[in-house]
Amino acid sequence: MNKTNIASRLRPPMIRSATSTAKKLPVLKENSTNITIPTVTFNKPGPGAASSSSTSNVLASSHAIRRGRRSKSFGVSTAKASMHNKIKSSALTSTLAKKPLAGRVAATNVTSRLNTGLTRTATLAAASKTAVKRPAAATAETTKAVPSAPKLSKFDFKGRLAALEDKHKVLVTTHKEAKSRLEILEDENVSFKTKCEEQEQLLEELKQYKDKYQATERENEHHKTQLKEALQSIEDLKRNLREHEELRRQLHNDVQDLKGNIRVFCRVRPIKPDEEDRMPCNMDYIDDDTLGLRKSRESVMGRDKGESKLEFTFDRVFAAESSQAEVFEDLSQLVQSTLDGYNVCVFAYGQTGSGKTYTMLGSGDNLGMIPRSVDLLFTKIAELEQLGWVYEVQVSFMEIYNETIKDLLNPDSKKSHEIMYNEGKGSVVTNLCTETVSTAMMVKKLMIKANNNRAIAATNFNLHSSRSHAVTKISVRGYFEHNVFNGSLNLVDLAGSESAKNSERMTETKNINKSLSALGTVMLALHNKDKHVPYRNSKLTYLLQSSLGGNSKTLMFVNISPLEECYNESVNSLRFASKVKEVKTGSKRNRNVNRS
Ligand code: ADP
Ligand code: MG
């Protein structure tokens, strides 16, 4: 039920019935007869003047009759006594007809309260009473008010009878009208009662609504309290989450420390279909982390001197059939370290053709470490952002060829690129194009662009790529609470480590050797905990300074060719990697507290 309905249903029936009563009640015609009674009484104040005059007429008639009776009835014979009684009763009736004057006060009072037919009934009753109590006074007034009246002869019984009959008729009519009004009023009373019942029902409904409203209010209060409690527990959970997040980072780092901050993985590539006629190297996968190399020894005279056997132990050894996903498993933990604010460096070391580029970039659907790291990085960022972290990621791609840095996102730039080392920021390359990225796809597009630029610049891409170091740098800045964590992930596809076979490429070889041996020297200095670590001996070590020192985690892939003809280079690579494996660094997270 809507408000309007309730309102209309609640409107007092009195108001409506006033109008309807006015319509239903038969209106007495004032001029129909001189003795018409009630109309005057029911008139509202104001337009009552006309009624007043008609009242005077009525009174005039009745008084005239009375006067006639008074003057002529004295001294008549007893025989006329019955007639006299008749006249007396008619006088009483006419007095009753005059009742509006006497009952006017009472009638006006009631009328002012209720303008209904009920009032008229009250008026009638009041008028009759007055008429009975004060006949003499009323008669006196009437005598004064009506100066002349038709005189009937004392013995004009016929005429007087006719007059009395007329009066009787009028009274009968009046009685009928009063009766019909009474019926109407009774009807109205019934409808009034019905409406009262309706209203009572409505009141009951309203009461129920009120009860419901109060119950809802109480429920609301209860929900408010529950909400308050829930908000409080969310706050508690958030605090717990922060504590757990801090603990998780610490534990994760402890695990990484235990695994070693410089880890070396050895990966042997499979023999390619076009190499099947070549002699494979005798390799033994002794266990998950040990690789054995065997080679038959011959004397200068060609006599069999038995077999030389070498064993190398690393953090993991991946056999030829290992998938990219398996190899990535361990690296994925270092991606998490990057997000937690550590500098991570992953590089692939080995002779040309040993599988460095395949490992780092991959081929076809076999995505390598770089695209996998990028995917994981953004997946983890999305997860951590749910916990309240906010991240900014920037990428840059460069190449170091003959000790010169080239910006792979802006290869035509004539500006020189120098490395500046800053304690807070780490190694920074001047004039380098650095792109801010928000999705893995953005990084992959830039990777394709960088590789294309690298290929376009080289006359012989395969040769060129094997003589230069390709560096992908992903800088990550994470905000958590009031702390800022700066991490970086450097992914380096190193130049081939083999020694040059002709003098044509001497400069390149010299530079490659310089940088790779500088890398070895830096590792050794770190291993020996030397005060001075010669990072600046090459562009490569200088660039990777912040990722090779105490504040970093390093993962080195040593890629090995499965061919017997590569045995010596394989041994060189394995020896270099073994040295690196010895290095232990104490890592410290890059954290700036209280960011503004
Ligand atoms: P590098 O970069 O060290 O010169 P590449 O990555 O170019 O060597 O590898 C040389 C060849 O060997 C490529 O054709 C490459 O696809 C293939 N290759 C290397 N490693 C694997 C591997 N794990 N599985 C399959 N093919 C490989
Ligand atoms: Mg390569």
Short mmCIF file of C-alpha atoms and ligand atoms in Angstrom, two decimals, residues 351-358 454 461-462 465-468 493-496, ligand 2:
data_model
loop_
_atom_site.label_atom_id
_atom_site.label_comp_id
_atom_site.label_asym_id
_atom_site.label_seq_id
_atom_site.Cartn_x
_atom_site.Cartn_y
_atom_site.Cartn_z
CA GLN A 351 81.54 -20.88 -26.99
CA THR A 352 79.65 -19.86 -30.10
CA GLY A 353 77.08 -22.48 -31.04
CA SER A 354 76.84 -23.93 -27.53
CA GLY A 355 73.23 -22.77 -26.99
CA LYS A 356 73.52 -19.37 -25.20
CA THR A 357 71.01 -17.53 -27.37
CA TYR A 358 68.68 -20.53 -27.36
CA ARG A 454 70.87 -5.54 -33.79
CA PHE A 461 74.43 -11.31 -37.97
CA ASN A 462 75.48 -14.70 -36.68
CA SER A 465 76.02 -11.63 -32.45
CA SER A 466 78.60 -14.15 -31.37
CA ARG A 467 81.16 -11.33 -30.99
CA SER A 468 79.03 -9.00 -28.87
CA ASP A 493 73.71 -13.21 -23.76
CA LEU A 494 77.51 -13.11 -23.76
CA ALA A 495 79.79 -13.17 -26.78
CA GLY A 496 81.31 -16.54 -27.68
MG MG B 2 74.16 -16.47 -29.74
#
